[in-house]
Structures are given as C-alpha cells and as structure tokens.
PDB file of C-alpha atoms in Angstrom:
ATOM      1  CA  MET Y 265     -19.899  10.314  -2.911  1.00 77.00           C
ATOM      2  CA  LEU Y 266     -19.851   6.520  -2.734  1.00 83.00           C
ATOM      3  CA  GLY Y 267     -16.250   6.454  -4.023  1.00 79.00           C
ATOM      4  CA  ILE Y 268     -15.212   9.135  -1.530  1.00 80.00           C
ATOM      5  CA  SER Y 269     -16.930   7.277   1.336  1.00 86.00           C
ATOM      6  CA  LEU Y 270     -15.145   4.053   0.407  1.00 86.00           C
ATOM      7  CA  MET Y 271     -11.811   5.883   0.277  1.00 83.00           C
ATOM      8  CA  LEU Y 272     -12.416   7.359   3.731  1.00 87.00           C
ATOM      9  CA  ALA Y 273     -12.979   3.826   4.979  1.00 90.00           C
ATOM     10  CA  VAL Y 274      -9.675   2.764   3.361  1.00 87.00           C
ATOM     11  CA  CYS Y 275      -7.867   5.569   5.188  1.00 87.00           C
ATOM     12  CA  LEU Y 276      -9.243   4.188   8.464  1.00 90.00           C
ATOM     13  CA  CYS Y 277      -8.654   0.498   7.688  1.00 92.00           C
ATOM     14  CA  ALA Y 278      -5.087   0.732   6.339  1.00 90.00           C
ATOM     15  CA  PRO Y 279      -3.498   2.289   9.482  1.00 92.00           C
ATOM     16  CA  LEU Y 280      -5.612  -0.022  11.667  1.00 94.00           C
ATOM     17  CA  GLY Y 281      -4.215  -3.008   9.750  1.00 92.00           C
ATOM     18  CA  ASP Y 282      -0.674  -1.698  10.342  1.00 92.00           C
ATOM     19  CA  ALA Y 283      -1.433  -1.242  14.040  1.00 94.00           C
ATOM     20  CA  LEU Y 284      -2.655  -4.852  14.296  1.00 94.00           C
ATOM     21  CA  ALA Y 285       0.522  -6.040  12.543  1.00 93.00           C
ATOM     22  CA  LYS Y 286       2.600  -4.026  15.028  1.00 93.00           C
ATOM     23  CA  LEU Y 287       0.728  -5.618  17.947  1.00 94.00           C
ATOM     24  CA  LEU Y 288       1.212  -9.105  16.473  1.00 94.00           C
ATOM     25  CA  GLY Y 289       4.919  -8.448  15.840  1.00 92.00           C
ATOM     26  CA  ALA Y 290       5.529  -8.616  19.581  1.00 90.00           C
ATOM     27  CA  HIS Y 291       4.224 -12.212  19.689  1.00 92.00           C
ATOM     28  CA  ILE Y 292       4.779 -13.989  16.344  1.00 93.00           C
ATOM     29  CA  SER Y 293       7.333 -13.758  13.539  1.00 93.00           C
ATOM     30  CA  VAL Y 294       7.249 -11.474  10.510  1.00 94.00           C
ATOM     31  CA  GLY Y 295       7.013 -14.477   8.176  1.00 94.00           C
ATOM     32  CA  GLN Y 296       4.096 -15.913  10.126  1.00 94.00           C
ATOM     33  CA  ILE Y 297       2.223 -12.593  10.102  1.00 94.00           C
ATOM     34  CA  THR Y 298       2.693 -12.305   6.332  1.00 94.00           C
ATOM     35  CA  THR Y 299       1.652 -15.906   5.657  1.00 94.00           C
ATOM     36  CA  LEU Y 300      -1.479 -15.616   7.776  1.00 92.00           C
ATOM     37  CA  ARG Y 301      -2.308 -12.275   6.145  1.00 91.00           C
ATOM     38  CA  PHE Y 302      -2.400 -13.943   2.712  1.00 93.00           C
ATOM     39  CA  ALA Y 303      -4.241 -16.975   4.104  1.00 93.00           C
ATOM     40  CA  ALA Y 304      -7.024 -14.624   5.258  1.00 90.00           C
ATOM     41  CA  GLN Y 305      -7.028 -12.918   1.845  1.00 89.00           C
ATOM     42  CA  THR Y 306      -7.415 -16.305   0.170  1.00 93.00           C
ATOM     43  CA  LEU Y 307     -10.236 -17.473   2.463  1.00 92.00           C
ATOM     44  CA  ILE Y 308     -12.184 -14.243   1.918  1.00 89.00           C
ATOM     45  CA  LEU Y 309     -11.591 -13.380  -1.734  1.00 89.00           C
ATOM     46  CA  VAL Y 310     -11.503 -16.762  -3.475  1.00 92.00           C
ATOM     47  CA  PRO Y 311     -15.124 -17.605  -2.496  1.00 92.00           C
ATOM     48  CA  LEU Y 312     -16.190 -13.993  -3.164  1.00 88.00           C
ATOM     49  CA  SER Y 313     -14.710 -13.987  -6.683  1.00 89.00           C
ATOM     50  CA  LEU Y 314     -16.374 -17.334  -7.446  1.00 90.00           C
ATOM     51  CA  VAL Y 315     -19.755 -16.125  -6.153  1.00 91.00           C
ATOM     52  CA  LEU Y 316     -19.475 -12.966  -8.265  1.00 87.00           C
ATOM     53  CA  GLY Y 317     -18.388 -15.008 -11.288  1.00 87.00           C
ATOM     54  CA  ARG Y 318     -15.104 -13.157 -11.803  1.00 85.00           C
ATOM     55  CA  SER Y 319     -12.977 -14.940 -14.388  1.00 84.00           C
ATOM     56  CA  TRP Y 320      -9.467 -16.102 -13.467  1.00 86.00           C
ATOM     57  CA  SER Y 321      -8.564 -16.735 -17.102  1.00 85.00           C
ATOM     58  CA  MET Y 322      -5.303 -15.028 -18.089  1.00 87.00           C
ATOM     59  CA  SER Y 323      -2.426 -15.257 -20.537  1.00 89.00           C
ATOM     60  CA  LEU Y 324       1.083 -16.335 -19.545  1.00 91.00           C
ATOM     61  CA  GLY Y 325       2.235 -12.703 -19.745  1.00 89.00           C
ATOM     62  CA  THR Y 326      -0.540 -11.623 -17.361  1.00 89.00           C
ATOM     63  CA  PHE Y 327       0.382 -14.419 -14.936  1.00 92.00           C
ATOM     64  CA  VAL Y 328       4.029 -13.295 -14.955  1.00 93.00           C
ATOM     65  CA  LEU Y 329       2.940  -9.728 -14.139  1.00 91.00           C
ATOM     66  CA  LEU Y 330       0.683 -11.024 -11.360  1.00 92.00           C
ATOM     67  CA  LEU Y 331       3.497 -13.157  -9.944  1.00 95.00           C
ATOM     68  CA  ALA Y 332       5.876 -10.172  -9.954  1.00 94.00           C
ATOM     69  CA  ARG Y 333       3.250  -7.998  -8.255  1.00 91.00           C
ATOM     70  CA  THR Y 334       2.613 -10.680  -5.625  1.00 93.00           C
ATOM     71  CA  LEU Y 335       6.340 -10.870  -4.864  1.00 95.00           C
ATOM     72  CA  CYS Y 336       6.325  -7.091  -4.408  1.00 93.00           C
ATOM     73  CA  HIS Y 337       3.281  -7.374  -2.125  1.00 92.00           C
ATOM     74  CA  ILE Y 338       4.945 -10.057   0.018  1.00 95.00           C
ATOM     75  CA  SER Y 339       8.179  -8.064   0.266  1.00 95.00           C
ATOM     76  CA  GLY Y 340       6.341  -4.842   1.070  1.00 92.00           C
ATOM     77  CA  ILE Y 341       4.322  -6.394   3.894  1.00 93.00           C
ATOM     78  CA  MET Y 342       7.369  -8.091   5.437  1.00 95.00           C
ATOM     79  CA  LEU Y 343       9.412  -4.888   5.270  1.00 95.00           C
ATOM     80  CA  MET Y 344       6.592  -2.800   6.744  1.00 94.00           C
ATOM     81  CA  VAL Y 345       5.934  -5.236   9.599  1.00 94.00           C
ATOM     82  CA  THR Y 346       9.669  -5.237  10.386  1.00 94.00           C
ATOM     83  CA  ALA Y 347       9.760  -1.427  10.321  1.00 94.00           C
ATOM     84  CA  LEU Y 348       6.793  -1.255  12.702  1.00 93.00           C
ATOM     85  CA  LEU Y 349       8.740  -3.307  15.255  1.00 92.00           C
ATOM     86  CA  TYR Y 350      11.193  -0.404  15.576  1.00 92.00           C
ATOM     87  CA  LEU Y 351       9.296   2.765  14.628  1.00 92.00           C
ATOM     88  CA  PRO Y 352       6.158   4.573  15.779  1.00 91.00           C
ATOM     89  CA  ILE Y 353       3.348   3.771  13.368  1.00 92.00           C
ATOM     90  CA  ALA Y 354       2.891   7.425  12.296  1.00 89.00           C
ATOM     91  CA  ASP Y 355       6.610   7.803  11.468  1.00 90.00           C
ATOM     92  CA  ALA Y 356       6.686   4.554   9.488  1.00 91.00           C
ATOM     93  CA  ILE Y 357       3.632   5.489   7.403  1.00 90.00           C
ATOM     94  CA  ALA Y 358       4.829   9.073   6.899  1.00 88.00           C
ATOM     95  CA  ILE Y 359       8.225   7.893   5.612  1.00 89.00           C
ATOM     96  CA  ALA Y 360       6.529   5.341   3.345  1.00 88.00           C
ATOM     97  CA  PHE Y 361       4.498   8.186   1.797  1.00 82.00           C
ATOM     98  CA  VAL Y 362       7.550   9.045  -0.278  1.00 83.00           C
ATOM     99  CA  MET Y 363       5.875   6.475  -2.565  1.00 78.00           C
ATOM    100  CA  PRO Y 364       3.948   9.048  -4.695  1.00 73.00           C
ATOM    101  CA  PHE Y 365       7.216  10.806  -5.488  1.00 77.00           C
ATOM    102  CA  MET Y 366       8.896   7.523  -6.435  1.00 77.00           C
ATOM    103  CA  ALA Y 367       5.866   6.575  -8.558  1.00 73.00           C
ATOM    104  CA  LEU Y 368       6.090   9.863 -10.441  1.00 72.00           C
ATOM    105  CA  LEU Y 369       9.807   9.447 -11.122  1.00 74.00           C
ATOM    106  CA  LEU Y 370       9.646   5.752 -12.044  1.00 72.00           C
ATOM    107  CA  GLY Y 371       6.619   6.422 -14.248  1.00 68.00           C
ATOM    108  CA  HIS Y 372       8.688   9.056 -16.029  1.00 69.00           C
ATOM    109  CA  VAL Y 373      11.682   6.723 -16.452  1.00 72.00           C
ATOM    110  CA  PHE Y 374       9.962   3.428 -17.312  1.00 68.00           C
ATOM    111  CA  LEU Y 375       6.541   4.432 -18.685  1.00 62.00           C
ATOM    112  CA  LYS Y 376       7.804   7.586 -20.444  1.00 66.00           C
ATOM    113  CA  GLU Y 377       5.215   9.721 -18.649  1.00 65.00           C
ATOM    114  CA  HIS Y 378       5.849  13.467 -18.878  1.00 67.00           C
ATOM    115  CA  VAL Y 379       6.960  15.115 -15.617  1.00 68.00           C
ATOM    116  CA  GLY Y 380       7.487  18.871 -15.671  1.00 71.00           C
ATOM    117  CA  PRO Y 381      10.036  20.879 -13.645  1.00 76.00           C
ATOM    118  CA  GLN Y 382       7.448  21.991 -11.074  1.00 76.00           C
ATOM    119  CA  ARG Y 383       6.496  18.429 -10.218  1.00 72.00           C
ATOM    120  CA  LEU Y 384      10.157  17.443 -10.089  1.00 73.00           C
ATOM    121  CA  ALA Y 385      10.748  20.303  -7.635  1.00 80.00           C
ATOM    122  CA  ALA Y 386       7.781  19.119  -5.553  1.00 77.00           C
ATOM    123  CA  CYS Y 387       9.317  15.620  -5.523  1.00 76.00           C
ATOM    124  CA  ALA Y 388      12.597  17.029  -4.217  1.00 79.00           C
ATOM    125  CA  ILE Y 389      10.832  19.056  -1.510  1.00 83.00           C
ATOM    126  CA  GLY Y 390       8.657  16.089  -0.529  1.00 81.00           C
ATOM    127  CA  PHE Y 391      11.696  13.843  -0.257  1.00 78.00           C
ATOM    128  CA  GLY Y 392      13.316  16.510   1.930  1.00 84.00           C
ATOM    129  CA  GLY Y 393      10.247  16.358   4.188  1.00 84.00           C
ATOM    130  CA  THR Y 394      10.606  12.582   4.370  1.00 82.00           C
ATOM    131  CA  LEU Y 395      14.239  12.987   5.441  1.00 83.00           C
ATOM    132  CA  MET Y 396      13.041  15.288   8.240  1.00 87.00           C
ATOM    133  CA  VAL Y 397      10.975  12.365   9.527  1.00 87.00           C
ATOM    134  CA  VAL Y 398      13.788   9.846   8.966  1.00 86.00           C
ATOM    135  CA  GLN Y 399      16.493  11.872  10.759  1.00 83.00           C
ATOM    136  CA  PRO Y 400      15.179  11.682  14.351  1.00 86.00           C
ATOM    137  CA  ALA Y 401      14.005   8.088  13.789  1.00 84.00           C
ATOM    138  CA  PHE Y 402      17.451   7.120  12.461  1.00 85.00           C
ATOM    139  CA  ALA Y 403      19.115   8.780  15.439  1.00 84.00           C
ATOM    140  CA  GLU Y 404      16.937   6.692  17.766  1.00 86.00           C
ATOM    141  CA  VAL Y 405      16.809   3.229  16.129  1.00 86.00           C
ATOM    142  CA  GLY Y 406      19.473   3.320  13.386  1.00 88.00           C
ATOM    143  CA  ALA Y 407      19.190   1.507  10.048  1.00 87.00           C
ATOM    144  CA  PRO Y 408      15.617   0.156  10.596  1.00 89.00           C
ATOM    145  CA  ALA Y 409      14.410   3.760  10.137  1.00 90.00           C
ATOM    146  CA  LEU Y 410      15.258   3.350   6.435  1.00 91.00           C
ATOM    147  CA  LEU Y 411      12.996   0.311   5.981  1.00 93.00           C
ATOM    148  CA  PRO Y 412       9.889   2.384   5.104  1.00 92.00           C
ATOM    149  CA  LEU Y 413      11.877   3.846   2.174  1.00 91.00           C
ATOM    150  CA  LEU Y 414      12.296   0.283   0.881  1.00 93.00           C
ATOM    151  CA  VAL Y 415       8.574  -0.261   1.498  1.00 92.00           C
ATOM    152  CA  ALA Y 416       7.832   2.795  -0.631  1.00 88.00           C
ATOM    153  CA  PHE Y 417      10.087   1.564  -3.441  1.00 89.00           C
ATOM    154  CA  VAL Y 418       8.572  -1.946  -3.434  1.00 91.00           C
ATOM    155  CA  PHE Y 419       4.993  -0.668  -3.381  1.00 85.00           C
ATOM    156  CA  THR Y 420       5.797   1.810  -6.149  1.00 82.00           C
ATOM    157  CA  LEU Y 421       6.749  -1.177  -8.305  1.00 85.00           C
ATOM    158  CA  TYR Y 422       3.541  -2.840  -7.073  1.00 83.00           C
ATOM    159  CA  MET Y 423       1.524   0.165  -8.280  1.00 76.00           C
ATOM    160  CA  LEU Y 424       3.228   0.241 -11.683  1.00 77.00           C
ATOM    161  CA  LEU Y 425       2.508  -3.466 -12.149  1.00 83.00           C
ATOM    162  CA  SER Y 426      -1.087  -2.905 -11.012  1.00 78.00           C
ATOM    163  CA  ARG Y 427      -1.526  -0.298 -13.737  1.00 73.00           C
ATOM    164  CA  LYS Y 428      -0.540  -2.845 -16.356  1.00 78.00           C
ATOM    165  CA  LEU Y 429      -2.720  -5.545 -14.798  1.00 80.00           C
ATOM    166  CA  GLY Y 430      -5.748  -3.269 -14.475  1.00 71.00           C
ATOM    167  CA  VAL Y 431      -6.627  -3.589 -18.158  1.00 73.00           C
ATOM    168  CA  ARG Y 432      -6.019  -7.355 -18.225  1.00 80.00           C
ATOM    169  CA  LEU Y 433      -7.717  -8.787 -15.152  1.00 81.00           C
ATOM    170  CA  ASP Y 434     -10.628  -7.851 -12.874  1.00 80.00           C
ATOM    171  CA  PRO Y 435      -9.415  -6.301  -9.565  1.00 78.00           C
ATOM    172  CA  ILE Y 436     -11.226  -8.800  -7.340  1.00 81.00           C
ATOM    173  CA  ALA Y 437      -9.888 -11.684  -9.433  1.00 86.00           C
ATOM    174  CA  GLN Y 438      -6.382 -10.181  -9.169  1.00 84.00           C
ATOM    175  CA  HIS Y 439      -6.439 -10.200  -5.357  1.00 85.00           C
ATOM    176  CA  ALA Y 440      -8.187 -13.588  -5.212  1.00 89.00           C
ATOM    177  CA  VAL Y 441      -5.550 -15.260  -7.384  1.00 92.00           C
ATOM    178  CA  ALA Y 442      -2.696 -13.449  -5.613  1.00 92.00           C
ATOM    179  CA  GLY Y 443      -3.599 -15.078  -2.273  1.00 92.00           C
ATOM    180  CA  PRO Y 444      -2.938 -18.715  -3.332  1.00 95.00           C
ATOM    181  CA  ILE Y 445       0.161 -17.628  -5.285  1.00 95.00           C
ATOM    182  CA  ALA Y 446       1.573 -15.939  -2.164  1.00 95.00           C
ATOM    183  CA  LEU Y 447       0.811 -18.997  -0.023  1.00 96.00           C
ATOM    184  CA  ALA Y 448       2.467 -21.287  -2.581  1.00 96.00           C
ATOM    185  CA  LEU Y 449       5.611 -19.173  -2.185  1.00 95.00           C
ATOM    186  CA  LEU Y 450       5.509 -18.566   1.567  1.00 95.00           C
ATOM    187  CA  VAL Y 451       4.465 -21.933   3.010  1.00 94.00           C
ATOM    188  CA  PRO Y 452       7.482 -23.898   1.647  1.00 94.00           C
ATOM    189  CA  VAL Y 453       9.853 -21.140   2.774  1.00 92.00           C
ATOM    190  CA  MET Y 454       8.340 -21.157   6.275  1.00 92.00           C
ATOM    191  CA  ALA Y 455       8.546 -24.973   6.394  1.00 90.00           C
ATOM    192  CA  LEU Y 456      12.156 -25.210   5.177  1.00 90.00           C
ATOM    193  CA  THR Y 457      13.668 -22.260   7.071  1.00 86.00           C
ATOM    194  CA  PRO Y 458      15.723 -23.342  10.131  1.00 86.00           C
ATOM    195  CA  VAL Y 459      14.128 -22.706  13.515  1.00 76.00           C
ATOM    196  CA  SER Y 460      17.081 -20.489  14.412  1.00 78.00           C
ATOM    197  CA  VAL Y 461      15.861 -17.852  11.902  1.00 83.00           C
ATOM    198  CA  GLN Y 462      13.400 -16.130  14.201  1.00 84.00           C
ATOM    199  CA  GLU Y 463      11.957 -13.851  11.497  1.00 86.00           C
ATOM    200  CA  MET Y 464      10.561 -16.902   9.637  1.00 88.00           C
ATOM    201  CA  SER Y 465       9.758 -19.190  12.574  1.00 87.00           C
ATOM    202  CA  TRP Y 466       6.297 -20.558  13.364  1.00 87.00           C
ATOM    203  CA  ILE Y 467       4.911 -19.978  16.856  1.00 87.00           C
ATOM    204  CA  SER Y 468       1.641 -21.540  18.047  1.00 88.00           C
ATOM    205  CA  PRO Y 469      -0.668 -18.544  18.630  1.00 88.00           C
ATOM    206  CA  THR Y 470      -2.885 -18.224  21.699  1.00 90.00           C
ATOM    207  CA  LEU Y 471      -6.616 -17.573  21.317  1.00 92.00           C
ATOM    208  CA  HIS Y 472      -5.995 -13.845  21.862  1.00 91.00           C
ATOM    209  CA  ILE Y 473      -3.391 -13.792  19.075  1.00 92.00           C
ATOM    210  CA  TRP Y 474      -5.674 -15.753  16.738  1.00 92.00           C
ATOM    211  CA  LEU Y 475      -8.372 -13.104  17.225  1.00 92.00           C
ATOM    212  CA  LEU Y 476      -5.886 -10.371  16.299  1.00 93.00           C
ATOM    213  CA  ILE Y 477      -4.774 -12.411  13.252  1.00 91.00           C
ATOM    214  CA  VAL Y 478      -8.356 -12.863  12.031  1.00 90.00           C
ATOM    215  CA  LEU Y 479      -9.064  -9.164  12.558  1.00 93.00           C
ATOM    216  CA  MET Y 480      -5.886  -8.179  10.693  1.00 91.00           C
ATOM    217  CA  GLY Y 481      -6.828 -10.398   7.754  1.00 87.00           C
ATOM    218  CA  ILE Y 482     -10.352  -8.989   7.565  1.00 89.00           C
ATOM    219  CA  VAL Y 483      -9.196  -5.374   7.875  1.00 91.00           C
ATOM    220  CA  GLY Y 484      -6.369  -5.722   5.327  1.00 86.00           C
ATOM    221  CA  THR Y 485      -8.469  -7.556   2.751  1.00 83.00           C
ATOM    222  CA  THR Y 486     -11.392  -5.169   3.207  1.00 86.00           C
ATOM    223  CA  ALA Y 487      -9.074  -2.196   2.642  1.00 86.00           C
ATOM    224  CA  HIS Y 488      -7.878  -3.692  -0.668  1.00 77.00           C
ATOM    225  CA  LEU Y 489     -11.445  -4.373  -1.812  1.00 78.00           C
ATOM    226  CA  MET Y 490     -12.709  -0.932  -0.849  1.00 84.00           C
ATOM    227  CA  MET Y 491      -9.780   0.653  -2.674  1.00 78.00           C
ATOM    228  CA  SER Y 492     -10.702  -1.226  -5.851  1.00 72.00           C
ATOM    229  CA  TRP Y 493     -14.378  -0.289  -5.531  1.00 77.00           C
ATOM    230  CA  ALA Y 494     -13.565   3.342  -4.680  1.00 79.00           C
ATOM    231  CA  LEU Y 495     -11.572   3.647  -7.912  1.00 69.00           C
ATOM    232  CA  LYS Y 496     -14.589   2.233  -9.764  1.00 70.00           C
ATOM    233  CA  TYR Y 497     -16.927   4.958  -8.521  1.00 76.00           C
ATOM    234  CA  ALA Y 498     -14.632   8.003  -8.368  1.00 72.00           C
ATOM    235  CA  PRO Y 499     -11.629   9.200 -10.406  1.00 66.00           C
ATOM    236  CA  THR Y 500      -8.086   8.801  -9.113  1.00 62.00           C
ATOM    237  CA  SER Y 501      -7.605  12.580  -9.134  1.00 59.00           C
ATOM    238  CA  THR Y 502     -10.393  12.882  -6.551  1.00 65.00           C
ATOM    239  CA  LEU Y 503      -9.296  10.004  -4.352  1.00 69.00           C
ATOM    240  CA  ALA Y 504      -5.490  10.412  -4.355  1.00 67.00           C
ATOM    241  CA  PRO Y 505      -5.372  13.462  -1.993  1.00 68.00           C
ATOM    242  CA  MET Y 506      -7.524  11.603   0.530  1.00 74.00           C
ATOM    243  CA  GLN Y 507      -4.840   8.941   1.048  1.00 77.00           C
ATOM    244  CA  TYR Y 508      -2.833  11.420   3.120  1.00 80.00           C
ATOM    245  CA  LEU Y 509      -5.548  11.121   5.776  1.00 83.00           C
ATOM    246  CA  GLU Y 510      -3.816   7.855   6.691  1.00 87.00           C
ATOM    247  CA  ILE Y 511      -1.035   9.834   8.405  1.00 87.00           C
ATOM    248  CA  PRO Y 512      -3.201  11.695  10.989  1.00 89.00           C
ATOM    249  CA  VAL Y 513      -5.264   8.521  11.499  1.00 89.00           C
ATOM    250  CA  ALA Y 514      -2.045   6.573  12.142  1.00 90.00           C
ATOM    251  CA  THR Y 515      -0.884   9.309  14.529  1.00 90.00           C
ATOM    252  CA  LEU Y 516      -4.143   9.053  16.486  1.00 91.00           C
ATOM    253  CA  ILE Y 517      -3.981   5.238  16.611  1.00 93.00           C
ATOM    254  CA  GLY Y 518      -0.326   5.355  17.708  1.00 91.00           C
ATOM    255  CA  TRP Y 519      -1.149   7.769  20.516  1.00 92.00           C
ATOM    256  CA  LEU Y 520      -4.212   5.805  21.703  1.00 92.00           C
ATOM    257  CA  ILE Y 521      -2.435   2.424  21.820  1.00 92.00           C
ATOM    258  CA  TRP Y 522       1.241   3.219  22.513  1.00 92.00           C
ATOM    259  CA  ARG Y 523       1.151   6.910  23.488  1.00 89.00           C
ATOM    260  CA  GLU Y 524       3.417   7.605  20.476  1.00 86.00           C
ATOM    261  CA  ALA Y 525       3.575  11.097  18.990  1.00 82.00           C
ATOM    262  CA  PRO Y 526       5.907  12.532  16.315  1.00 85.00           C
ATOM    263  CA  GLY Y 527       8.503  15.023  17.563  1.00 84.00           C
ATOM    264  CA  PRO Y 528       8.707  18.636  16.306  1.00 88.00           C
ATOM    265  CA  LEU Y 529      11.091  17.892  13.400  1.00 87.00           C
ATOM    266  CA  ALA Y 530       9.134  14.794  12.332  1.00 85.00           C
ATOM    267  CA  SER Y 531       5.851  16.757  12.523  1.00 88.00           C
ATOM    268  CA  CYS Y 532       7.289  19.466  10.247  1.00 91.00           C
ATOM    269  CA  GLY Y 533       8.539  16.757   7.886  1.00 87.00           C
ATOM    270  CA  ILE Y 534       5.088  15.160   7.772  1.00 86.00           C
ATOM    271  CA  ALA Y 535       3.545  18.543   6.927  1.00 88.00           C
ATOM    272  CA  VAL Y 536       6.079  19.120   4.120  1.00 88.00           C
ATOM    273  CA  THR Y 537       5.527  15.615   2.729  1.00 83.00           C
ATOM    274  CA  ILE Y 538       1.741  16.004   2.724  1.00 83.00           C
ATOM    275  CA  GLY Y 539       1.939  19.472   1.153  1.00 85.00           C
ATOM    276  CA  SER Y 540       4.292  18.336  -1.615  1.00 82.00           C
ATOM    277  CA  GLY Y 541       2.204  15.252  -2.310  1.00 77.00           C
ATOM    278  CA  LEU Y 542      -0.998  17.266  -2.549  1.00 78.00           C
ATOM    279  CA  TYR Y 543       0.709  19.749  -4.886  1.00 79.00           C
ATOM    280  CA  ILE Y 544       1.742  16.904  -7.199  1.00 73.00           C
ATOM    281  CA  VAL Y 545      -1.811  15.547  -7.182  1.00 71.00           C
ATOM    282  CA  MET Y 546      -3.189  18.984  -8.065  1.00 74.00           C
ATOM    283  CA  ARG Y 547      -0.677  19.345 -10.918  1.00 71.00           C
ATOM    284  CA  GLU Y 548      -1.626  15.890 -12.202  1.00 66.00           C
ATOM    285  CA  ARG Y 549      -5.287  16.881 -12.139  1.00 66.00           C
ATOM    286  CA  ALA Y 550      -4.593  20.153 -13.977  1.00 69.00           C
ATOM    287  CA  SER Y 551      -2.495  18.307 -16.571  1.00 65.00           C
ATOM    288  CA  ALA Y 552      -5.274  15.775 -17.149  1.00 62.00           C
ATOM    289  CA  ALA Y 553      -7.827  18.576 -17.559  1.00 65.00           C
ATOM    290  CA  ARG Y 554      -5.645  20.325 -20.158  1.00 66.00           C
ATOM    291  CA  SER Y 555      -5.241  17.060 -22.063  1.00 63.00           C
ATOM    292  CA  LEU Y 556      -9.014  16.668 -22.253  1.00 61.00           C
ATOM    293  CA  MET Y 557      -9.468  20.256 -23.430  1.00 65.00           C
ATOM    294  CA  THR Y 558      -6.874  19.913 -26.208  1.00 61.00           C
ATOM    295  CA  LYS Y 559      -7.940  16.423 -27.337  1.00 57.00           C
ATOM    296  CA  PRO Y 560      -9.026  16.598 -30.982  1.00 56.00           C
ATOM    297  CA  VAL Y 561     -12.660  15.823 -31.723  1.00 50.00           C
ATOM    298  CA  HIS Y 562     -13.136  13.197 -34.465  1.00 49.00           C
ATOM    299  CA  PRO Y 563     -15.651  13.878 -37.230  1.00 49.00           C
ATOM    300  CA  GLY Y 564     -19.079  12.697 -36.214  1.00 48.00           C
ATOM    301  CA  ALA Y 565     -18.251  12.673 -32.507  1.00 45.00           C
ATOM    302  CA  PRO Y 566     -20.691  14.472 -30.189  1.00 41.00           C
ATOM    303  CA  PRO Y 567     -19.517  17.882 -28.915  1.00 42.00           C
ATOM    304  CA  ALA Y 568     -17.954  18.060 -25.462  1.00 41.00           C
ATOM    305  CA  GLU Y 569     -20.291  19.386 -22.802  1.00 36.00           C
TER     306      GLU Y 569
END
C-alpha cells in the first residue's frame, strides 16, 4: 500500500511539473527552464544523499552509462518543454505515452527480451491510438505535434539505461550525481550560446517566476524520488498500470488552468493508447508469473508457497 500511495503521488506530481514548465515557457527560455530544473535537483538531492550516506563510488563504465542517461534526461526535458509551448498538456502527455510500446520493442531488439505476437499487436494498436491524438494536433500546430514522439524515444533510452544502472548504483545517488553532471553540461552551453538564440537565452526572472521555478524543481525532484521509493516497496507489475493516471490528471490540470480539453478523435486515441498499454502490462505480469511457476527448484531449496 505504501508503494501504491507513492505511485499515486507521482501521478499527481508529474503532470503538475509539466504544467509548471508550460507556465514558465511563456516567460523564460527552454534552456533556462532545464538548467534551473537540474539546479533544483542538485540542491535537494546532493545534501539528501550525503545525509543518508549513499555512496557515489562507481566504475568508469557506470559513469559512462550515467552520463548517457543524463544526456537523455536533458534532451527529454527540453523536448517536452518545447512541445508544451505548442500543445495542450493532456495531448502532449498522451502522445508521449507511446513510450511503453517503444520500450517493449527496443527491449526486444537490444536486450533480446522475448515479445510475443499478442504484445506486438497491442503495440501496433497503441501506436495507432497515439496517431489519433497526433492527427488533430498536427493539423493545428504542424511539426511540433511530433515532439512528444521524440520525448518518448529519448525517455525509452533513459529507461533502458536506468535498468542497467539500477544494479550498479543506488537510485538516490544516481539522481544526486546526475544533477551536477547536467549543470556541468548546460551552464557552459547557456553561457556560450549567442543571445540571438532565444531557446537558450537567459532572462532575469521576476519574483513570481522564481516562485514557479522553485516549485517546479521541488515537484519534479519529489516525483523522481517517490518513483524510486515506490519501486522499492511494490513490484513494477503493480505500479506500471497506475502511470496511465497521469493522462486524466493532466487533462484536469489543463482544463483548470487553460480550459484545454482533448477533442473527440484525440479522446478516442487516448482511450486506445491506455487500453493497449494496460493490456501489455497485464501480458507482462502473466509472463512473469509463468516464469516463476516453471522455474526449476534447486536441491535443498525450500518449496514454493
């Protein structure tokens, strides 16, 4: 129940963080939002990891994986913030939820994970649902409607790298170290980019904007921490279906702040995407259960209960 409660909080925090980024996008640049997001992560998680005594010790190979994952994280945030400047928040998040389908396919290709024909069919149907959301958005804003697809691809790579890092480095230490790495990459780019490049320019925030920035940093970092702790207390198969709650939460937030609501075709597409994603999760759970039932028992091992 603790894991489920934490995951419910994640489903509230993640769309709220996106909404704050969308609000900030009207006042400061995408590069500035991303830099300040990682600055907040650093200020919160570095002291926390030190207080908890989480080790930052890692091999060169682990550091390379962490660097690659941080680059994915930076790219994903910048792409998502840019998408939110053009799209309703519910549409952007719904399109980005093609990520579970990409993760399944890339896991099959690169990690040699078995994917049966039923799950492949669910991937195809889910992608069709995503296209139903993309089509009216593309007709309205053009190419920026495709940005959440890039977000999904980048964060799929982020997830695959996180799987490899999970057995090498503590989750809190991972996020704590990632903050300074991201700042070491972003600050020089922000400083050296010409002022004419508005997407990477620095604008002096007002007090009101600073409050939104601080809130965004707290909400985003808290969501990452709660996700890590939720996975500690409950299995992925239990928590994965709950992530789709982000879409109705995002729809509610979009309506309350901007009076945004998905159209009929986009609403049908969201329903298809959620249904296909939940089907894949259920198939994954059934596959895992069969693997446990057929796992050979070694001599001397206690019988399964």
